[in-house]
Amino acid sequence: MSSFELDNGQNTNNDLISEFKKESVAASIAKFLRNAMISGHYKPGDKLREKDICEELNVSRTPLREAFRILQSEGLLTYSSHQGVMVTPVSLEDIENLWEIRFALEVMATEKAVDNMTEQDIIKLTEIQKQFEALEPKDKISIIRTNSNLHMHIIKAANNDRLEKIIRDIWTQIQVFQSISFVIEGRFEKSCIEHRELISAITKRDKRLVGSHMLYHLTKGKEAMLSGLIL
């Protein structure tokens, strides 16, 4: 795990220790492990061994266990007395259930956002999309993070705090699953096209078309993920 690159791929473990000073050690460890899962370094079903992680990050078991609890509360880690702590396994049922919720909530939020988005909101959305398209297809962490920023920028414009919180909670798990979908050749490029079409519909204030494009985008993302699981 010593070669794992955190966040933008430039941080070293010394940089990570510096980050520990800015926030709680447990939160920093949780962030590190979350990024490791998003990047695909830790895959669903992988066991996390306390001793190895403590040695790697030079931390004690107390904050590590607190980090584990944080990630368990997000649904990213699972604990059993027989197998210990592991990255929550992904099943077809999990994906079907999560995407069923996404289809309902994100399409609704996107349609609501059309009425509320200002010209500045649309300009910002276009800027995020440009950032997304400038990324390297292999940079999964940046792709997933920027993709999330784009979606959440739209959802925030729905002006429904409760709806936004529910979707954010879902996205925490989705980001880990997305590391599977973006390994599919061509998915990044197709996602760029789908984003452009969605933003174009938002610019036209065509609520029906916006909902249709978002549903199509989510459906294609789900199909790519299922293909990744089969592979």
Coordinates of N, CA and C in Angstrom, one line a residue:
M1 N 0.8 -1.2 0.0 CA 0.0 0.0 0.0 C 0.8 1.3 0.0
S2 N 2.1 1.1 0.2 CA 3.0 2.3 0.3 C 3.0 3.1 -1.0
S3 N 2.7 2.5 -2.1 CA 2.7 3.3 -3.4 C 1.4 4.0 -3.7
F4 N 0.4 3.8 -2.8 CA -0.9 4.4 -3.1 C -0.8 5.9 -3.0
E5 N -1.5 6.5 -4.0 CA -1.4 8.0 -4.1 C -2.8 8.6 -3.7
L6 N -2.7 9.5 -2.8 CA -3.9 10.1 -2.2 C -4.3 11.3 -3.0
D7 N -5.6 11.5 -3.2 CA -6.2 12.7 -3.8 C -5.7 12.9 -5.2
N8 N -4.9 13.9 -5.4 CA -4.5 14.3 -6.7 C -3.3 13.6 -7.2
G9 N -2.9 12.6 -6.5 CA -1.8 11.7 -7.0 C -0.4 12.3 -6.6
Q10 N -0.4 13.5 -5.9 CA 0.9 14.1 -5.6 C 1.3 13.9 -4.1
N11 N 0.3 13.6 -3.3 CA 0.6 13.5 -1.8 C 1.4 12.3 -1.5
T12 N 2.3 12.5 -0.5 CA 3.1 11.3 0.0 C 2.5 11.1 1.4
N13 N 3.0 10.0 2.1 CA 2.6 9.8 3.4 C 3.0 10.9 4.4
N14 N 4.1 11.7 4.1 CA 4.4 12.8 4.9 C 3.4 13.9 4.7
D15 N 2.9 14.1 3.5 CA 1.9 15.0 3.2 C 0.6 14.7 4.0
L16 N 0.3 13.4 4.1 CA -0.8 12.9 4.8 C -0.7 13.2 6.3
I17 N 0.5 13.0 6.9 CA 0.7 13.3 8.3 C 0.4 14.8 8.5
S18 N 0.9 15.6 7.6 CA 0.6 17.1 7.7 C -0.9 17.4 7.7
E19 N -1.6 16.6 6.9 CA -3.1 16.8 6.9 C -3.7 16.4 8.2
F20 N -3.1 15.4 8.9 CA -3.6 15.0 10.2 C -3.6 16.1 11.2
K21 N -2.7 17.1 11.0 CA -2.7 18.2 12.0 C -3.8 19.2 11.8
K22 N -4.4 19.1 10.6 CA -5.5 20.1 10.2 C -6.9 19.6 10.6
E23 N -7.0 18.3 10.8 CA -8.3 17.8 11.2 C -8.0 16.6 12.1
S24 N -9.1 16.0 12.7 CA -8.8 14.9 13.6 C -8.1 13.8 12.8
V25 N -7.3 13.0 13.6 CA -6.6 11.9 13.0 C -7.6 10.9 12.4
A26 N -8.6 10.6 13.1 CA -9.6 9.6 12.7 C -10.2 10.1 11.3
A27 N -10.6 11.4 11.2 CA -11.2 11.9 10.0 C -10.2 11.8 8.8
S28 N -9.0 12.1 9.1 CA -7.9 12.0 8.1 C -7.7 10.6 7.6
I29 N -7.7 9.6 8.5 CA -7.5 8.2 8.2 C -8.7 7.8 7.3
A30 N -9.9 8.2 7.8 CA -11.1 7.8 7.0 C -11.1 8.4 5.6
K31 N -10.6 9.6 5.5 CA -10.5 10.2 4.1 C -9.5 9.4 3.3
F32 N -8.4 9.0 3.9 CA -7.4 8.2 3.1 C -7.9 6.9 2.7
L33 N -8.6 6.2 3.6 CA -9.2 4.9 3.2 C -10.3 5.0 2.2
R34 N -11.1 6.1 2.4 CA -12.2 6.3 1.4 C -11.6 6.6 0.0
N35 N -10.6 7.4 -0.1 CA -9.9 7.6 -1.4 C -9.3 6.3 -2.0
A36 N -8.8 5.5 -1.1 CA -8.2 4.2 -1.5 C -9.3 3.3 -2.1
M37 N -10.5 3.4 -1.5 CA -11.6 2.6 -2.1 C -12.1 3.2 -3.4
I38 N -12.2 4.5 -3.4 CA -12.7 5.2 -4.7 C -11.7 4.9 -5.8
S39 N -10.4 4.9 -5.5 CA -9.5 4.6 -6.6 C -9.4 3.2 -7.1
G40 N -10.0 2.3 -6.2 CA -10.0 0.9 -6.6 C -8.8 0.2 -5.9
H41 N -8.0 0.9 -5.1 CA -6.9 0.2 -4.4 C -7.4 -0.8 -3.5
Y42 N -8.5 -0.4 -2.7 CA -9.2 -1.4 -1.9 C -10.5 -1.7 -2.7
K43 N -10.8 -3.0 -2.9 CA -12.0 -3.3 -3.7 C -13.0 -4.0 -2.8
P44 N -14.3 -3.9 -3.2 CA -15.3 -4.6 -2.4 C -15.0 -6.0 -2.0
G45 N -15.1 -6.3 -0.7 CA -14.8 -7.6 -0.2 C -13.4 -7.7 0.3
D46 N -12.5 -6.7 0.1 CA -11.1 -6.7 0.6 C -11.2 -6.6 2.1
K47 N -10.3 -7.3 2.8 CA -10.2 -7.1 4.3 C -9.2 -6.0 4.6
L48 N -9.5 -5.3 5.6 CA -8.6 -4.2 6.1 C -7.9 -4.7 7.4
R49 N -6.6 -4.8 7.4 CA -5.9 -5.3 8.6 C -5.4 -4.1 9.4
E50 N -5.8 -4.0 10.6 CA -5.4 -2.9 11.5 C -3.9 -2.8 11.6
K51 N -3.2 -3.9 11.8 CA -1.7 -3.8 12.0 C -1.1 -3.2 10.8
D52 N -1.4 -3.6 9.6 CA -0.8 -3.1 8.4 C -1.1 -1.6 8.2
I53 N -2.3 -1.2 8.4 CA -2.6 0.2 8.2 C -2.0 1.1 9.2
C54 N -1.9 0.6 10.5 CA -1.3 1.4 11.5 C 0.2 1.6 11.2
E55 N 0.8 0.6 10.7 CA 2.3 0.7 10.4 C 2.5 1.6 9.2
E56 N 1.6 1.5 8.2 CA 1.7 2.3 7.0 C 1.5 3.8 7.3
L57 N 0.6 4.1 8.1 CA 0.2 5.5 8.3 C 0.9 6.1 9.6
N58 N 1.5 5.2 10.4 CA 2.2 5.6 11.6 C 1.2 6.2 12.6
V59 N 0.1 5.4 12.8 CA -1.0 5.9 13.7 C -1.3 4.7 14.7
S60 N -2.0 5.0 15.7 CA -2.3 4.0 16.7 C -3.7 3.4 16.3
R61 N -4.0 2.3 17.0 CA -5.2 1.6 16.7 C -6.5 2.4 17.1
T62 N -6.4 3.2 18.1 CA -7.6 4.0 18.6 C -8.2 4.9 17.5
P63 N -7.4 5.8 16.8 CA -8.0 6.6 15.8 C -8.4 5.8 14.5
L64 N -7.6 4.7 14.3 CA -8.0 3.9 13.1 C -9.3 3.2 13.3
R65 N -9.6 2.7 14.5 CA -10.9 2.1 14.8 C -12.0 3.1 14.7
E66 N -11.7 4.4 15.1 CA -12.7 5.4 15.0 C -13.0 5.7 13.5
A67 N -11.9 5.7 12.7 CA -12.1 5.9 11.3 C -12.9 4.7 10.7
F68 N -12.7 3.5 11.1 CA -13.5 2.4 10.7 C -15.0 2.6 11.0
R69 N -15.2 3.2 12.2 CA -16.6 3.4 12.6 C -17.3 4.5 11.7
I70 N -16.5 5.5 11.3 CA -17.0 6.5 10.4 C -17.4 5.9 9.1
L71 N -16.5 5.1 8.5 CA -16.8 4.5 7.2 C -17.9 3.4 7.3
Q72 N -18.0 2.8 8.5 CA -19.1 1.8 8.6 C -20.4 2.6 8.6
S73 N -20.5 3.8 9.2 CA -21.7 4.6 9.3 C -22.1 5.0 7.9
E74 N -21.1 5.1 7.0 CA -21.4 5.6 5.6 C -21.7 4.4 4.7
G75 N -21.6 3.2 5.3 CA -21.9 2.0 4.5 C -20.8 1.5 3.7
L76 N -19.6 2.0 3.9 CA -18.4 1.6 3.0 C -17.7 0.4 3.6
L77 N -17.7 0.3 4.9 CA -17.1 -0.9 5.6 C -18.1 -1.7 6.3
T78 N -17.8 -3.0 6.4 CA -18.7 -4.0 7.1 C -17.8 -4.8 8.1
Y79 N -18.4 -5.0 9.2 CA -17.6 -5.8 10.2 C -18.4 -7.0 10.6
S80 N -17.6 -8.1 10.7 CA -18.2 -9.4 11.3 C -17.2 -10.0 12.2
S81 N -17.7 -10.7 13.2 CA -16.7 -11.3 14.2 C -15.9 -12.4 13.5
H82 N -16.3 -13.0 12.4 CA -15.6 -14.0 11.8 C -14.6 -13.5 10.8
Q83 N -14.9 -12.4 10.0 CA -14.0 -12.0 9.0 C -13.4 -10.6 9.3
G84 N -13.8 -10.0 10.4 CA -13.2 -8.7 10.7 C -13.8 -7.6 9.8
V85 N -12.9 -6.5 9.6 CA -13.4 -5.4 8.8 C -13.1 -5.6 7.4
M86 N -14.0 -5.3 6.5 CA -13.8 -5.4 5.1 C -14.6 -4.3 4.3
V87 N -14.1 -4.0 3.1 CA -14.8 -3.1 2.3 C -16.2 -3.8 1.9
T88 N -17.2 -3.1 2.1 CA -18.6 -3.7 1.9 C -18.7 -4.3 0.5
P89 N -19.0 -5.6 0.5 CA -19.1 -6.2 -0.8 C -20.2 -5.6 -1.7
V90 N -20.0 -5.6 -3.0 CA -21.0 -5.1 -3.9 C -21.8 -6.3 -4.5
S91 N -23.1 -6.2 -4.5 CA -23.9 -7.2 -5.1 C -24.8 -6.5 -6.2
L92 N -25.3 -7.3 -7.1 CA -26.2 -6.8 -8.1 C -27.4 -6.1 -7.5
E93 N -27.9 -6.7 -6.3 CA -29.0 -6.2 -5.6 C -28.7 -4.8 -5.1
D94 N -27.5 -4.6 -4.5 CA -27.1 -3.3 -4.0 C -27.2 -2.3 -5.1
I95 N -26.6 -2.6 -6.3 CA -26.6 -1.6 -7.3 C -28.0 -1.3 -7.8
E96 N -28.8 -2.4 -8.0 CA -30.2 -2.2 -8.4 C -31.0 -1.3 -7.4
N97 N -30.8 -1.5 -6.1 CA -31.5 -0.7 -5.1 C -31.0 0.7 -5.1
L98 N -29.7 0.9 -5.1 CA -29.2 2.3 -5.1 C -29.6 3.1 -6.4
W99 N -29.5 2.4 -7.5 CA -29.9 3.1 -8.8 C -31.4 3.3 -8.9
E100 N -32.2 2.5 -8.3 CA -33.6 2.8 -8.2 C -33.9 4.1 -7.5
I101 N -33.2 4.3 -6.4 CA -33.3 5.5 -5.6 C -32.8 6.7 -6.4
R102 N -31.6 6.5 -7.1 CA -31.0 7.6 -7.9 C -31.9 8.0 -9.0
F103 N -32.5 7.0 -9.7 CA -33.4 7.4 -10.8 C -34.5 8.3 -10.3
A104 N -35.1 7.9 -9.2 CA -36.2 8.7 -8.6 C -35.8 10.1 -8.1
L105 N -34.8 10.1 -7.3 CA -34.4 11.4 -6.6 C -33.6 12.3 -7.5
E106 N -32.6 11.8 -8.2 CA -31.8 12.7 -9.0 C -32.5 13.3 -10.2
V107 N -33.3 12.5 -10.9 CA -34.1 13.0 -12.0 C -35.1 14.1 -11.5
M108 N -35.7 13.9 -10.3 CA -36.6 14.9 -9.7 C -35.8 16.1 -9.4
A109 N -34.7 16.0 -8.7 CA -33.9 17.1 -8.3 C -33.4 17.9 -9.5
T110 N -33.0 17.2 -10.6 CA -32.5 17.9 -11.8 C -33.6 18.7 -12.4
E111 N -34.8 18.1 -12.5 CA -35.9 18.9 -13.1 C -36.3 20.1 -12.2
K112 N -36.2 19.9 -10.9 CA -36.5 21.1 -10.0 C -35.4 22.2 -10.2
A113 N -34.2 21.8 -10.4 CA -33.1 22.7 -10.5 C -33.2 23.6 -11.7
V114 N -33.9 23.1 -12.8 CA -34.0 23.9 -14.0 C -34.7 25.2 -13.8
D115 N -35.7 25.2 -12.9 CA -36.4 26.5 -12.6 C -35.6 27.4 -11.7
N116 N -34.6 26.9 -11.1 CA -33.9 27.8 -10.1 C -32.5 28.2 -10.5
M117 N -31.9 27.5 -11.5 CA -30.5 27.8 -11.9 C -30.4 29.2 -12.5
T118 N -29.5 30.0 -12.0 CA -29.2 31.3 -12.6 C -28.2 31.1 -13.7
E119 N -28.0 32.2 -14.4 CA -27.0 32.2 -15.5 C -25.6 31.9 -14.9
Q120 N -25.3 32.4 -13.7 CA -24.0 32.1 -13.1 C -23.9 30.7 -12.7
D121 N -25.0 30.0 -12.3 CA -25.0 28.6 -12.0 C -24.7 27.8 -13.2
I122 N -25.2 28.2 -14.4 CA -25.0 27.5 -15.6 C -23.5 27.7 -16.1
I123 N -23.0 28.9 -15.9 CA -21.6 29.2 -16.2 C -20.7 28.3 -15.4
K124 N -21.0 28.2 -14.0 CA -20.2 27.4 -13.1 C -20.3 25.9 -13.5
L125 N -21.5 25.5 -13.9 CA -21.7 24.1 -14.3 C -20.8 23.8 -15.6
T126 N -20.8 24.7 -16.5 CA -20.0 24.6 -17.7 C -18.5 24.5 -17.4
E127 N -18.1 25.3 -16.4 CA -16.7 25.3 -16.0 C -16.3 23.9 -15.4
I128 N -17.2 23.4 -14.6 CA -16.9 22.1 -14.0 C -16.8 21.0 -15.1
Q129 N -17.7 21.1 -16.1 CA -17.7 20.2 -17.2 C -16.3 20.3 -17.9
K130 N -15.8 21.5 -18.1 CA -14.5 21.7 -18.8 C -13.4 21.0 -18.0
Q131 N -13.5 21.2 -16.7 CA -12.5 20.5 -15.8 C -12.6 19.0 -15.9
F132 N -13.8 18.5 -16.0 CA -14.0 17.1 -16.1 C -13.4 16.6 -17.4
E133 N -13.6 17.2 -18.5 CA -13.2 16.8 -19.8 C -11.6 16.9 -20.0
A134 N -11.0 17.8 -19.1 CA -9.6 18.0 -19.2 C -8.8 16.9 -18.4
L135 N -9.5 16.0 -17.7 CA -8.9 15.0 -16.9 C -8.4 13.8 -17.8
E136 N -7.4 13.1 -17.2 CA -6.9 11.9 -17.9 C -7.8 10.8 -17.6
P137 N -8.2 10.0 -18.6 CA -9.1 8.9 -18.3 C -8.7 7.9 -17.2
K138 N -7.4 7.8 -17.0 CA -6.9 6.9 -15.9 C -6.9 7.5 -14.5
D139 N -7.2 8.8 -14.4 CA -7.2 9.5 -13.1 C -8.6 9.3 -12.5
K140 N -8.8 8.1 -12.0 CA -10.2 7.8 -11.5 C -10.7 8.7 -10.3
I141 N -9.7 8.9 -9.4 CA -10.2 9.7 -8.2 C -10.6 11.1 -8.7
S142 N -9.9 11.8 -9.5 CA -10.3 13.1 -10.0 C -11.5 13.1 -10.8
I143 N -11.7 12.0 -11.7 CA -12.9 11.9 -12.5 C -14.1 11.7 -11.6
I144 N -14.0 10.8 -10.6 CA -15.1 10.6 -9.8 C -15.5 11.8 -8.9
R145 N -14.4 12.5 -8.4 CA -14.7 13.7 -7.6 C -15.3 14.8 -8.4
T146 N -14.8 15.1 -9.6 CA -15.3 16.1 -10.5 C -16.7 15.8 -11.0
N147 N -16.9 14.5 -11.3 CA -18.3 14.1 -11.7 C -19.3 14.3 -10.6
S148 N -18.8 14.0 -9.4 CA -19.7 14.3 -8.2 C -20.0 15.8 -8.0
N149 N -19.0 16.6 -8.2 CA -19.2 18.0 -8.1 C -20.2 18.5 -9.1
L150 N -20.1 18.0 -10.3 CA -21.0 18.4 -11.4 C -22.5 18.1 -11.0
H151 N -22.7 16.8 -10.6 CA -24.0 16.4 -10.2 C -24.5 17.1 -9.0
M152 N -23.7 17.3 -8.0 CA -24.2 18.0 -6.8 C -24.4 19.5 -7.0
H153 N -23.7 20.1 -8.0 CA -24.0 21.5 -8.3 C -25.4 21.6 -8.9
I154 N -25.8 20.7 -9.7 CA -27.2 20.7 -10.2 C -28.2 20.4 -9.1
I155 N -27.9 19.4 -8.3 CA -28.8 19.0 -7.3 C -29.0 20.1 -6.2
K156 N -28.0 20.8 -5.9 CA -28.0 21.9 -4.9 C -29.0 23.0 -5.4
A157 N -29.1 23.2 -6.7 CA -30.0 24.2 -7.3 C -31.4 23.9 -7.1
A158 N -31.7 22.6 -6.7 CA -33.1 22.3 -6.5 C -33.7 23.0 -5.3
N159 N -32.8 23.5 -4.4 CA -33.1 24.3 -3.2 C -34.0 23.4 -2.3
N160 N -33.6 22.2 -2.1 CA -34.2 21.3 -1.1 C -33.2 20.6 -0.3
D161 N -32.9 21.2 0.9 CA -31.8 20.7 1.7 C -31.9 19.2 2.1
R162 N -33.1 18.8 2.4 CA -33.3 17.4 2.8 C -33.1 16.5 1.6
L163 N -33.5 16.8 0.5 CA -33.3 16.0 -0.7 C -31.8 16.0 -1.0
E164 N -31.1 17.1 -0.9 CA -29.7 17.2 -1.2 C -28.9 16.3 -0.2
K165 N -29.3 16.3 1.1 CA -28.6 15.4 2.0 C -28.8 13.9 1.7
I166 N -30.0 13.5 1.4 CA -30.2 12.1 1.1 C -29.4 11.7 -0.1
I167 N -29.4 12.6 -1.2 CA -28.6 12.2 -2.4 C -27.1 12.2 -2.1
R168 N -26.6 13.1 -1.2 CA -25.2 13.2 -0.8 C -24.8 11.9 -0.1
D169 N -25.7 11.4 0.8 CA -25.4 10.1 1.5 C -25.3 9.0 0.5
I170 N -26.2 9.0 -0.5 CA -26.1 7.9 -1.5 C -24.9 8.0 -2.3
W171 N -24.5 9.2 -2.6 CA -23.3 9.4 -3.4 C -22.0 8.9 -2.7
T172 N -22.0 9.0 -1.4 CA -20.8 8.5 -0.7 C -20.5 7.0 -1.1
Q173 N -21.6 6.2 -1.2 CA -21.4 4.8 -1.6 C -21.2 4.7 -3.1
I174 N -21.9 5.5 -3.8 CA -21.8 5.4 -5.3 C -20.4 5.7 -5.8
Q175 N -19.7 6.6 -5.1 CA -18.4 7.0 -5.5 C -17.4 5.8 -5.5
V176 N -17.6 4.9 -4.5 CA -16.8 3.7 -4.5 C -17.2 2.8 -5.6
F177 N -18.5 2.6 -5.9 CA -18.9 1.8 -7.0 C -18.5 2.3 -8.3
Q178 N -18.4 3.6 -8.4 CA -18.0 4.2 -9.7 C -16.6 3.8 -10.2
S179 N -15.7 3.5 -9.2 CA -14.4 3.0 -9.6 C -14.5 1.8 -10.5
I180 N -15.6 1.1 -10.4 CA -15.8 -0.1 -11.3 C -16.2 0.3 -12.7
S181 N -17.2 1.3 -12.7 CA -17.7 1.7 -14.0 C -16.7 2.4 -14.9
F182 N -15.8 3.2 -14.3 CA -14.9 4.0 -15.1 C -13.6 3.2 -15.6
V183 N -13.6 1.9 -15.3 CA -12.6 1.0 -15.9 C -13.0 0.5 -17.3
I184 N -14.3 0.7 -17.6 CA -14.8 0.3 -18.9 C -14.3 1.2 -19.9
E185 N -13.7 0.7 -20.9 CA -13.1 1.5 -22.0 C -14.2 2.3 -22.7
G186 N -13.9 3.6 -22.8 CA -14.8 4.5 -23.5 C -15.9 5.1 -22.6
R187 N -16.0 4.7 -21.3 CA -17.1 5.2 -20.5 C -16.9 6.7 -20.2
F188 N -15.6 7.0 -19.9 CA -15.3 8.4 -19.6 C -15.7 9.3 -20.7
E189 N -15.3 9.0 -22.0 CA -15.6 9.8 -23.1 C -17.1 9.9 -23.4
K190 N -17.9 8.8 -23.2 CA -19.3 8.8 -23.3 C -20.0 9.7 -22.2
S191 N -19.4 9.6 -21.0 CA -19.9 10.4 -20.0 C -19.8 11.9 -20.3
C192 N -18.7 12.3 -20.9 CA -18.5 13.7 -21.3 C -19.6 14.1 -22.3
I193 N -19.9 13.3 -23.2 CA -21.0 13.6 -24.2 C -22.3 13.8 -23.5
E194 N -22.6 12.8 -22.6 CA -23.9 12.9 -21.8 C -24.0 14.1 -21.0
H195 N -22.9 14.5 -20.4 CA -22.9 15.7 -19.6 C -23.2 17.0 -20.5
R196 N -22.6 17.0 -21.6 CA -22.8 18.1 -22.5 C -24.2 18.2 -22.9
E197 N -24.8 17.1 -23.3 CA -26.2 17.1 -23.7 C -27.1 17.5 -22.5
L198 N -26.8 17.1 -21.3 CA -27.6 17.5 -20.1 C -27.5 19.0 -19.9
I199 N -26.3 19.5 -20.0 CA -26.1 21.0 -19.7 C -26.8 21.8 -20.8
S200 N -26.7 21.3 -22.1 CA -27.4 22.0 -23.2 C -28.9 22.1 -22.9
A201 N -29.5 21.0 -22.4 CA -30.9 21.0 -22.1 C -31.3 21.9 -20.9
I202 N -30.4 22.0 -19.9 CA -30.6 22.9 -18.8 C -30.5 24.3 -19.3
T203 N -29.6 24.6 -20.2 CA -29.5 26.0 -20.8 C -30.7 26.4 -21.5
K204 N -31.4 25.4 -22.2 CA -32.6 25.7 -22.9 C -33.8 25.7 -22.0
R205 N -33.6 25.4 -20.7 CA -34.7 25.4 -19.7 C -35.8 24.4 -20.1
D206 N -35.4 23.3 -20.7 CA -36.4 22.3 -21.2 C -36.4 21.2 -20.1
K207 N -37.3 21.3 -19.2 CA -37.4 20.4 -18.0 C -37.6 19.0 -18.5
R208 N -38.5 18.7 -19.4 CA -38.7 17.3 -19.9 C -37.4 16.7 -20.5
L209 N -36.7 17.5 -21.3 CA -35.5 17.0 -21.9 C -34.4 16.8 -20.9
V210 N -34.4 17.7 -19.9 CA -33.4 17.6 -18.8 C -33.6 16.3 -18.1
G211 N -34.8 16.0 -17.7 CA -35.1 14.7 -17.0 C -34.8 13.5 -17.8
S212 N -35.0 13.6 -19.1 CA -34.7 12.5 -20.0 C -33.2 12.2 -20.1
H213 N -32.5 13.3 -20.3 CA -31.0 13.2 -20.4 C -30.4 12.7 -19.1
M214 N -30.9 13.1 -17.9 CA -30.3 12.7 -16.7 C -30.6 11.2 -16.5
L215 N -31.9 10.8 -16.8 CA -32.2 9.3 -16.7 C -31.3 8.5 -17.6
Y216 N -31.1 9.0 -18.8 CA -30.2 8.2 -19.8 C -28.8 8.1 -19.2
H217 N -28.3 9.2 -18.7 CA -26.9 9.3 -18.2 C -26.8 8.3 -17.0
L218 N -27.7 8.3 -16.1 CA -27.7 7.4 -14.9 C -27.8 5.9 -15.4
T219 N -28.6 5.7 -16.4 CA -28.8 4.3 -16.9 C -27.5 3.8 -17.5
K220 N -26.9 4.6 -18.3 CA -25.6 4.2 -18.9 C -24.5 4.0 -17.9
G221 N -24.5 4.8 -16.8 CA -23.6 4.6 -15.8 C -23.8 3.3 -15.1
K222 N -25.0 3.0 -14.8 CA -25.4 1.7 -14.2 C -25.0 0.5 -15.1
E223 N -25.2 0.6 -16.4 CA -24.9 -0.5 -17.3 C -23.3 -0.7 -17.3
A224 N -22.6 0.4 -17.3 CA -21.1 0.3 -17.3 C -20.6 -0.4 -16.0
M225 N -21.3 -0.1 -14.9 CA -20.9 -0.7 -13.6 C -21.2 -2.2 -13.6
L226 N -22.4 -2.5 -14.1 CA -22.7 -4.0 -14.2 C -21.7 -4.7 -15.1
S227 N -21.3 -4.1 -16.2 CA -20.3 -4.7 -17.0 C -19.0 -4.9 -16.3
G228 N -18.6 -3.9 -15.5 CA -17.4 -4.0 -14.7 C -17.4 -5.1 -13.7
L229 N -18.6 -5.3 -13.1 CA -18.7 -6.4 -12.2 C -18.6 -7.8 -12.8
I230 N -19.2 -7.9 -14.0 CA -19.1 -9.1 -14.8 C -17.7 -9.4 -15.2
L231 N -16.9 -8.3 -15.6 CA -15.5 -8.5 -15.9 C -14.7 -9.0 -14.7

